Every structure is written in structure tokens, then in C-alpha cells.
Short mmCIF file of C-alpha atoms and ligand atoms in Angstrom, two decimals:
data_model
loop_
_atom_site.label_atom_id
_atom_site.label_comp_id
_atom_site.label_asym_id
_atom_site.label_seq_id
_atom_site.Cartn_x
_atom_site.Cartn_y
_atom_site.Cartn_z
CA MET A 1 -0.24 -0.23 -0.20
CA ILE A 2 1.41 3.30 -0.79
CA THR A 3 0.59 5.94 2.40
CA LEU A 4 -0.27 9.23 0.87
CA LYS A 5 1.57 12.62 2.86
CA LEU A 6 -0.67 15.58 3.45
CA ASP A 7 1.64 18.02 4.33
CA LEU A 8 -0.57 21.15 5.86
CA LYS A 9 2.13 23.58 5.67
CA SER A 10 1.77 24.29 2.01
CA ASP A 11 -2.24 24.04 1.60
CA TYR A 12 -4.45 23.56 5.38
CA GLU A 13 -7.43 23.55 3.27
CA LYS A 14 -7.02 21.14 0.75
CA GLY A 15 -4.81 18.62 3.38
CA THR A 16 -8.16 18.50 5.53
CA ASP A 17 -10.16 18.20 2.73
CA VAL A 18 -8.49 15.11 1.43
CA ALA A 19 -8.25 13.57 4.75
CA ALA A 20 -11.74 14.23 5.21
CA LYS A 21 -12.82 12.30 1.85
CA LEU A 22 -10.46 9.50 2.34
CA LEU A 23 -12.16 8.97 5.58
CA LYS A 24 -15.79 9.24 3.90
CA GLU A 25 -14.52 6.46 1.79
CA GLY A 26 -13.67 3.90 4.77
CA LYS A 27 -9.75 4.80 4.63
CA THR A 28 -7.32 4.93 7.57
CA VAL A 29 -5.54 8.21 8.13
CA ALA A 30 -3.33 9.32 10.81
CA ILE A 31 -4.32 12.65 12.17
CA PRO A 32 -2.78 14.74 14.82
CA THR A 33 -4.32 15.45 17.94
CA GLU A 34 -3.27 17.59 21.42
CA THR A 35 -2.22 14.59 23.07
CA VAL A 36 -0.64 12.09 20.63
CA TYR A 37 -1.04 11.20 16.74
CA GLY A 38 -4.36 9.16 16.34
CA LEU A 39 -5.03 6.70 13.48
CA ALA A 40 -8.53 7.49 12.19
CA ALA A 41 -11.54 5.45 10.65
CA SER A 42 -14.94 5.94 10.10
CA ALA A 43 -16.61 5.15 13.69
CA PHE A 44 -19.60 3.82 11.57
CA ASP A 45 -17.76 1.52 9.25
CA ASP A 46 -16.65 -2.05 10.77
CA GLU A 47 -14.40 -2.77 7.50
CA ALA A 48 -12.44 0.68 7.83
CA ILE A 49 -12.34 -0.12 11.78
CA LYS A 50 -10.87 -3.74 11.01
CA ASN A 51 -7.99 -2.06 8.71
CA VAL A 52 -7.55 0.22 12.01
CA PHE A 53 -6.55 -3.08 14.08
CA ILE A 54 -4.68 -4.65 11.25
CA ALA A 55 -2.36 -1.87 10.43
CA LYS A 56 -1.46 -1.75 14.30
CA GLY A 57 -1.47 -5.10 14.99
CA ARG A 58 -3.41 -4.32 17.85
CA PRO A 59 -5.52 -7.08 19.78
CA GLN A 60 -8.68 -7.63 18.92
CA ASP A 61 -10.37 -7.18 22.42
CA ASN A 62 -9.12 -3.76 23.03
CA PRO A 63 -11.60 -1.36 21.77
CA LEU A 64 -11.06 2.46 20.62
CA ILE A 65 -11.84 5.69 21.29
CA VAL A 66 -14.29 7.71 19.35
CA HIS A 67 -13.60 11.17 18.69
CA ILE A 68 -16.31 13.58 18.12
CA CYS A 69 -16.64 17.67 17.52
CA ASP A 70 -20.39 18.61 18.73
CA GLU A 71 -22.88 17.17 20.90
CA ALA A 72 -25.28 15.98 18.48
CA MET A 73 -22.42 13.42 18.02
CA LEU A 74 -22.12 12.36 21.32
CA LYS A 75 -25.93 11.72 21.45
CA ARG A 76 -25.89 9.80 18.37
CA ILE A 77 -23.23 7.35 20.17
CA ALA A 78 -23.81 7.18 23.77
CA LYS A 79 -27.05 7.04 25.80
CA ASN A 80 -28.55 7.55 29.52
CA ILE A 81 -25.48 10.12 30.08
CA PRO A 82 -25.16 10.87 33.67
CA ASP A 83 -25.39 14.33 34.70
CA ARG A 84 -21.71 14.00 36.38
CA ALA A 85 -20.35 13.02 32.85
CA LEU A 86 -21.94 15.97 30.86
CA GLU A 87 -20.73 18.54 33.45
CA CYS A 88 -17.14 16.89 32.79
CA ALA A 89 -17.82 17.41 29.26
CA GLU A 90 -18.83 20.91 29.77
CA LYS A 91 -15.45 21.56 31.65
CA PHE A 92 -13.02 19.53 30.14
CA TRP A 93 -14.12 19.45 26.31
CA PRO A 94 -12.72 19.90 23.61
CA GLY A 95 -9.05 18.72 25.58
CA PRO A 96 -7.32 15.35 26.39
CA PHE A 97 -10.55 13.78 28.34
CA THR A 98 -12.05 10.88 27.66
CA MET A 99 -15.64 9.34 29.02
CA VAL A 100 -16.80 5.64 29.11
CA LEU A 101 -20.40 5.66 28.27
CA GLU A 102 -23.39 3.34 27.72
CA LYS A 103 -23.50 2.63 23.90
CA THR A 104 -26.45 3.01 21.31
CA GLY A 105 -25.36 0.66 18.84
CA GLU A 106 -24.75 3.06 15.93
CA THR A 107 -20.97 2.74 15.83
CA ALA A 108 -19.56 -0.42 14.35
CA LYS A 109 -19.27 -3.34 16.64
CA SER A 110 -15.31 -3.73 16.85
CA VAL A 111 -14.99 -0.11 17.99
CA SER A 112 -16.00 -1.40 21.30
CA ALA A 113 -14.80 -4.86 21.25
CA GLY A 114 -17.74 -6.65 22.18
CA LEU A 115 -17.97 -4.25 25.33
CA ASN A 116 -21.46 -2.86 25.42
CA THR A 117 -19.75 0.42 26.46
CA VAL A 118 -17.93 3.18 24.35
CA ALA A 119 -15.36 5.48 25.03
CA VAL A 120 -15.72 9.27 23.59
CA ARG A 121 -13.55 12.38 23.33
CA MET A 122 -13.99 15.40 22.13
CA PRO A 123 -10.39 16.51 20.96
CA SER A 124 -8.92 20.34 21.45
CA ASN A 125 -6.33 20.45 18.09
CA LYS A 126 -7.69 22.41 15.38
CA THR A 127 -6.48 20.02 12.57
CA ALA A 128 -8.60 16.83 14.29
CA LEU A 129 -11.58 19.22 15.03
CA ASP A 130 -11.59 20.65 11.17
CA ILE A 131 -10.99 16.85 9.79
CA ILE A 132 -13.89 15.49 12.02
CA ARG A 133 -16.19 18.24 10.87
CA LYS A 134 -15.33 18.37 7.53
CA SER A 135 -15.77 14.48 7.33
CA GLY A 136 -18.90 14.75 9.19
CA LEU A 137 -18.15 11.38 10.69
CA ALA A 138 -17.59 10.18 14.25
CA LEU A 139 -13.72 9.01 14.06
CA ALA A 140 -12.62 5.80 15.87
CA ALA A 141 -8.94 6.61 16.68
CA PRO A 142 -6.45 4.68 18.38
CA SER A 143 -2.79 6.04 19.07
CA ALA A 144 -1.32 5.79 15.43
CA ASN A 145 1.73 3.59 16.58
CA SER A 146 2.34 -0.35 16.06
CA SER A 147 0.80 -1.86 19.03
CA GLY A 148 3.24 -1.81 22.05
CA SER A 149 5.70 0.34 20.54
CA PRO A 150 5.75 4.04 21.93
CA SER A 151 3.04 6.66 21.22
CA PRO A 152 3.72 8.80 18.21
CA THR A 153 3.71 12.16 19.17
CA LYS A 154 5.72 13.82 15.95
CA PRO A 155 4.46 13.11 12.22
CA CYS A 156 7.86 10.95 11.63
CA HIS A 157 6.75 8.41 14.22
CA VAL A 158 3.71 7.34 12.31
CA GLU A 159 5.76 7.20 9.57
CA ALA A 160 8.42 4.95 11.20
CA ASP A 161 5.51 2.81 12.16
CA LEU A 162 2.94 2.71 9.73
CA ASP A 163 3.97 3.68 6.38
CA GLY A 164 3.00 1.39 4.00
CA LYS A 165 0.28 0.06 6.01
CA ILE A 166 -2.13 2.82 6.31
CA ASP A 167 -3.92 5.17 3.10
CA ALA A 168 -2.61 8.32 4.75
CA ILE A 169 -0.90 10.70 6.96
CA VAL A 170 -1.68 13.80 7.78
CA PHE A 171 1.64 16.12 8.70
CA GLY A 172 0.49 18.51 11.18
CA GLU A 173 2.39 19.65 14.23
CA ASN A 174 4.16 17.91 17.08
CA CYS A 175 1.79 17.17 19.91
CA GLU A 176 1.51 19.61 22.90
CA VAL A 177 0.46 17.28 25.79
CA GLY A 178 2.73 14.11 24.64
CA VAL A 179 0.58 11.29 26.90
CA GLU A 180 -2.96 10.00 25.89
CA SER A 181 -6.09 11.38 27.48
CA THR A 182 -7.54 10.89 30.81
CA VAL A 183 -9.75 7.82 30.55
CA VAL A 184 -13.04 8.06 33.22
CA SER A 185 -15.72 5.34 33.10
CA PHE A 186 -18.85 6.43 33.96
CA CYS A 187 -20.78 3.12 33.82
CA THR A 188 -19.59 1.96 37.30
CA ASN A 189 -20.68 4.23 40.44
CA PRO A 190 -18.65 5.87 41.56
CA PRO A 191 -16.69 6.68 38.32
CA ARG A 192 -13.38 5.43 37.90
CA LEU A 193 -10.36 6.41 36.58
CA LEU A 194 -8.88 4.13 34.16
CA ARG A 195 -5.99 5.60 32.47
CA PRO A 196 -4.56 8.74 34.00
CA GLY A 197 -3.68 12.22 31.83
CA ALA A 198 -3.59 15.72 31.68
CA VAL A 199 -6.90 16.39 32.91
CA THR A 200 -5.65 15.50 36.51
CA GLU A 201 -7.14 13.51 39.06
CA LYS A 202 -7.03 16.71 41.42
CA GLN A 203 -9.37 18.34 38.47
CA LEU A 204 -11.46 15.67 38.22
CA ARG A 205 -12.22 15.20 42.47
CA GLU A 206 -13.33 18.78 42.14
CA LEU A 207 -16.54 17.28 40.02
CA ILE A 208 -16.40 14.02 41.33
CA PRO A 209 -14.99 13.66 44.87
CA ASP A 210 -15.56 10.29 44.99
CA LEU A 211 -13.91 9.28 41.83
CA GLU A 212 -12.40 5.64 42.19
CA VAL A 213 -8.90 5.22 40.90
CA ASP A 214 -8.38 1.78 38.91
CA LYS A 215 -5.93 -0.60 40.40
CA ALA A 216 -4.38 -0.65 37.19
CA VAL A 217 -3.15 2.85 37.09
CA LEU A 218 0.04 2.00 39.75
CA ALA A 219 0.03 -1.75 39.65
CA SER A 220 0.48 -4.85 37.59
CA LEU A 221 -3.32 -6.77 37.08
CA ASP A 222 -2.97 -10.62 38.39
CA LYS A 223 -3.58 -13.16 35.43
CA ASP A 224 -7.01 -13.83 36.22
CA GLU A 225 -8.05 -10.37 37.31
CA ILE A 226 -10.33 -8.04 35.04
CA ALA A 227 -9.01 -5.19 33.15
CA HIS A 228 -11.67 -2.54 33.41
CA SER A 229 -9.32 -0.46 30.53
CA PRO A 230 -8.31 -3.63 28.13
CA GLY A 231 -5.62 -1.53 27.13
CA MET A 232 -4.05 -1.35 30.39
CA LYS A 233 -3.36 -5.10 30.63
CA TYR A 234 -0.85 -5.21 27.41
CA LYS A 235 2.77 -4.62 27.67
CA HIS A 236 3.03 -0.67 26.21
CA TYR A 237 5.14 1.74 24.94
CA ALA A 238 8.13 -0.19 25.47
CA PRO A 239 11.32 0.25 23.86
CA LYS A 240 13.23 -2.99 22.32
CA ALA A 241 16.10 -2.49 25.22
CA GLU A 242 15.33 -3.69 28.49
CA ALA A 243 14.31 -0.65 30.43
CA TYR A 244 14.01 0.08 34.56
CA LEU A 245 12.23 2.55 35.90
CA VAL A 246 14.73 4.18 38.71
CA GLU A 247 13.41 5.89 41.84
CA GLY A 248 15.91 8.52 43.81
CA ASP A 249 16.99 11.84 43.89
CA SER A 250 19.41 13.36 41.49
CA GLY A 251 22.41 12.38 43.05
CA GLU A 252 21.57 8.60 43.71
CA PHE A 253 20.73 8.53 40.09
CA CYS A 254 23.79 10.05 38.68
CA GLU A 255 25.76 7.60 41.28
CA PHE A 256 23.76 4.43 40.05
CA VAL A 257 24.12 4.89 36.29
CA ASN A 258 27.43 5.73 35.78
CA SER A 259 28.24 2.63 37.13
CA LYS A 260 26.60 1.01 34.19
CA LYS A 261 28.78 1.93 31.53
CA GLN A 262 27.08 0.26 28.43
CA ALA A 263 23.57 1.31 29.43
CA VAL A 264 21.87 4.85 28.53
CA ALA A 265 20.13 7.19 31.23
CA VAL A 266 16.65 8.47 30.30
CA CYS A 267 17.16 11.72 32.71
CA PHE A 268 16.06 15.10 34.00
CA GLU A 269 17.92 18.52 33.03
CA GLU A 270 18.83 18.54 36.59
CA ASP A 271 20.53 15.43 36.37
CA LYS A 272 24.07 16.99 35.78
CA ASN A 273 26.82 14.59 36.59
CA ILE A 274 25.98 11.89 34.07
CA SER A 275 29.05 10.26 32.37
CA ILE A 276 27.16 7.61 30.44
CA ASN A 277 25.17 8.20 27.41
CA LYS A 278 21.71 10.02 28.15
CA ILE A 279 18.54 11.38 26.82
CA VAL A 280 16.87 14.44 28.66
CA TYR A 281 13.42 14.13 28.76
CA GLY A 282 12.47 17.39 30.46
CA ASN A 283 12.67 19.17 33.83
CA GLN A 284 12.10 17.57 36.83
CA LYS A 285 9.86 20.37 38.36
CA ASP A 286 7.79 20.74 35.32
CA GLU A 287 5.96 17.64 34.72
CA SER A 288 4.26 18.74 31.67
CA SER A 289 7.59 18.90 29.97
CA LEU A 290 8.46 15.29 30.52
CA ALA A 291 4.86 14.68 29.38
CA LYS A 292 5.98 16.05 25.83
CA GLU A 293 9.17 14.11 25.76
CA VAL A 294 8.87 10.88 27.24
CA PHE A 295 7.36 8.82 24.06
CA ALA A 296 10.08 10.41 21.79
CA ALA A 297 12.97 9.83 24.44
CA LEU A 298 11.82 6.06 24.43
CA ARG A 299 12.17 6.17 20.79
CA GLU A 300 15.41 7.67 21.10
CA VAL A 301 16.70 4.69 23.31
CA ASP A 302 16.23 2.23 20.28
CA GLU A 303 17.87 4.57 18.07
CA LEU A 304 20.98 4.53 20.02
CA GLY A 305 21.07 0.30 19.91
CA VAL A 306 21.77 0.16 23.35
CA LYS A 307 20.68 -3.10 25.50
CA THR A 308 19.59 -1.47 28.65
CA ALA A 309 17.98 2.02 29.43
CA TYR A 310 17.69 3.48 33.22
CA ILE A 311 14.91 6.03 33.61
CA HIS A 312 14.70 8.23 36.30
CA ALA A 313 11.32 8.00 37.42
CA PRO A 314 9.13 11.36 37.66
CA SER A 315 6.96 12.65 40.59
CA LYS A 316 3.49 11.52 40.63
CA ASN A 317 2.12 14.97 40.94
CA GLY A 318 -0.44 16.19 38.28
CA ILE A 319 0.17 14.74 34.70
CA GLY A 320 3.48 13.14 36.64
CA LEU A 321 0.82 10.38 36.84
CA ALA A 322 0.27 10.22 33.32
CA VAL A 323 4.03 9.87 32.73
CA TYR A 324 4.76 7.37 35.62
CA ASN A 325 2.06 5.06 34.21
CA ARG A 326 3.11 4.87 31.00
CA LEU A 327 6.75 4.23 32.16
CA LEU A 328 5.74 1.56 34.60
CA ARG A 329 4.23 -0.21 31.24
CA ALA A 330 7.45 0.35 29.19
CA THR A 331 9.44 -1.18 31.57
CA ALA A 332 7.09 -3.83 32.74
CA PHE A 333 7.04 -2.71 35.95
CA LYS A 334 10.46 -3.05 36.94
CA VAL A 335 11.02 -0.42 39.12
CA ILE A 336 14.78 0.20 41.12
CA LYS A 337 14.32 1.90 44.53
CA LEU A 338 17.75 3.68 45.44
O1 TXA B 401 -5.35 10.72 23.77
C1 TXA B 401 -5.73 9.71 23.33
O2 TXA B 401 -6.88 9.09 24.03
C2 TXA B 401 -5.31 8.91 21.95
C3 TXA B 401 -5.81 10.01 20.54
C4 TXA B 401 -5.16 9.70 19.35
O3 TXA B 401 -7.12 10.95 20.87
N1 TXA B 401 -6.17 7.71 21.62
C5 TXA B 401 -5.84 6.75 22.57
O4 TXA B 401 -6.28 5.61 22.24
O5 TXA B 401 -4.68 6.76 23.23
P1 TXA B 401 -5.94 4.15 22.50
O6 TXA B 401 -6.49 3.03 21.78
O7 TXA B 401 -4.06 4.44 22.11
O8 TXA B 401 -6.20 3.94 23.98
C6 TXA B 401 -7.47 3.81 24.45
C7 TXA B 401 -7.56 3.36 25.78
C8 TXA B 401 -7.31 1.84 26.02
O9 TXA B 401 -6.60 1.71 26.96
C9 TXA B 401 -8.86 1.05 25.87
O10 TXA B 401 -8.48 -0.10 26.46
C10 TXA B 401 -9.46 2.04 26.51
O11 TXA B 401 -8.81 3.32 25.92
N2 TXA B 401 -11.00 2.03 26.15
C11 TXA B 401 -11.66 2.32 24.85
N3 TXA B 401 -12.87 1.96 24.87
C12 TXA B 401 -13.11 1.42 26.26
C13 TXA B 401 -14.27 1.17 26.67
N4 TXA B 401 -15.27 0.91 25.94
N5 TXA B 401 -14.22 1.01 28.07
C14 TXA B 401 -13.06 1.08 28.79
N6 TXA B 401 -11.91 1.22 28.15
C15 TXA B 401 -12.27 1.73 26.75
MG1 MG B 402 -2.20 3.29 22.15
#
């Protein structure tokens, strides 16, 4: 398959028109969002959705998020929406926030992977919203990476994973948030945080004081435990190198990695005394800088071709919880406490 490259810098209107047209024809198109790039297809077209699963190599039982641009689309897709969910939508949409709701049955079966619920989000990225609007469709879009590899925050990441496997890539800007949306299920009472993201636990508690945090956010599930968010049970975001998450202050971290001559350190700007190969992924005190760079840093680990990576663990404050959650999965829960 030849993947069409749509360059928005030369002609924004034409690029987004072509993307919308392809989506209406049942094609798969990678689009930018504010969180990570998504691999979009019509949420109403079962064949198109199947091609998304195939291109990513995604397990069939892992449902997709449906992207919408207005309330009419929400009502078409979800029903019996609780008031608290509507309040959250009012406050956090458009933005990096996904709600799991009771589904209407209008979306293709494969979107929800057999569940009777559907995940919905209204992104804030202008290009994503324009493409949804121009297509007139709700768009199912998982992250536009090969299943298991780090999520794509730049168009070149999408190209590296999916060129030749999908119909088109929209070359938009780099993603400003860098980690995937916060996912909350409103199908349980109280509502449950399934995946942390840029909309933080603290912000959610202002509207949902009794919010539950799913065990899978910070712990690995046992084999026989049910995954409330099916995506959380898979090995994810992982570089090919053996990766470890290392907890400790800057002095401890630098001393520890300096004894590992063959490895790479994935570290903070503040970690100045490192004498081995290093990849800086942001400023320790600014968790949003870490979110923005964490996936690109994991990809860089493999470009270096090293066998082992030691990643300095972020705080769990604010969006730091989302970064920590992704790194737990990238390291298959291998945590070293100094
Ligand atoms: O920021 C994002 O959410 C990005 C961009 C492209 O919008 N999308 C994204 O999609 O991260 P994906 O497929 O990589 O992650 C979707 C997550 C998975 O963990 C999946 O299990 C969960 O949402 N999910 C989807 N539908 C669900 C449902 N009905 N019930 C529970 N979890 C669901
Ligand atoms: Mg993903």
C-alpha cells in the first residue's frame, strides 16, 4: 500500500479536505491531536475499523476511542449519559479527556471490541476538529503507533511505524501534551479513573469527589483479574531495550547510572553529573515538559541501539502520574528504588 503524505504547511484547506474525503471513503488516516497522533477511521464503518486493528497489529479485544466535534455526535453514540459526565464534558471538552459511557449501537461493533460501552472524546486540536467536521463522521482513533511501541507525538513517529500500512498521514504539528487522554468510566458508580492524563486526578475530584482510581493505574494486574480498561493489560510503550524505572534523587540516580557503562540514562535536565550516554526528557519540576518528551525519548533509546535503559522516575504529581503510569508499562513494572 502507498501511504499518501498530506502536508498541511503548503495548503491547510486542501490537506484537511483530502483527509476528510478519504475517511468518508472508509480509508485509514493518521491525524494530529493535542495528546498523541491518532489513526482515524469512520466509527460507523466496520471494515475501516478492522483495517485500523490490522495496521497497528492491535489485539481484537482492545476497544478504540471515538472522536467527536459536537454534542449531536455525542448523543448519536452514547445514551443514558449521567449528569456528572455531562458536567465533566462541559468543563474538560474540547480537550484531553475521554469518557466511557453506555453505547447506542450506532457505532461499528469492532469499535467497542464486544463491550456494551463506548469511549468518547472531543479533542481540542484544530486540525483534528476540522477533519472531524469536514468528514461529518465520528472518528475512531487509537494512537497511531504499532501496537506495543511508544505512542507517536510527531508525524515522523507515525511514518516510522505505519508507512505502507495505512492510507494517509496528515503531517501536522508535534503534539503539545504528549501523553494520551485521561480516561474515566461513568459506567460504574462511583466513576472510575482508568487511565491518567493531562486532566489530573485533582481536577476530576472537584467534580467527582468520590472518584475511584483503578488498580491498574499504578499496579500490574494478576492473570485472572479483569482489566476495566483492556489496553492496560498489555505490554505497552516499550522500547526494544531492557528498560528500568529508577526512583531516587538526582545524586543517587547519577551515581547509580555512572556504574552502568553500556547503558543509556533517560534523565532530567537537573541530572547534570552523568558520564554515560544520556537522553534528557525534560525538567523534573515541570511534569508537563516530561509528558511532552517521554515517548520521543523512549524511541531515541532504540535509535542508540543500547541493550539497557535506566529511566529516572518522575513525581506522581499532576500530569506526572500519567508519565509514571506509561513508564511502568514501558519497563514492564521493573522498578529500582535507590
Ligand atoms: O489521547 C488519546 O486518547 C489518543 C488520541 C489519538 O486521541 N487515543 C488513544 O487511544 O490513546 P488508544 O486506543 O491508544 O487507547 C484507548 C484506551 C485503551 O486503554 C482502551 O482499553 C480504553 O481506552 N478504552 C476504549 N474503549 C473503552 C471502553 N469501552 N471501556 C474501557 N476502556 C476503553
Ligand atoms: Mg495506544
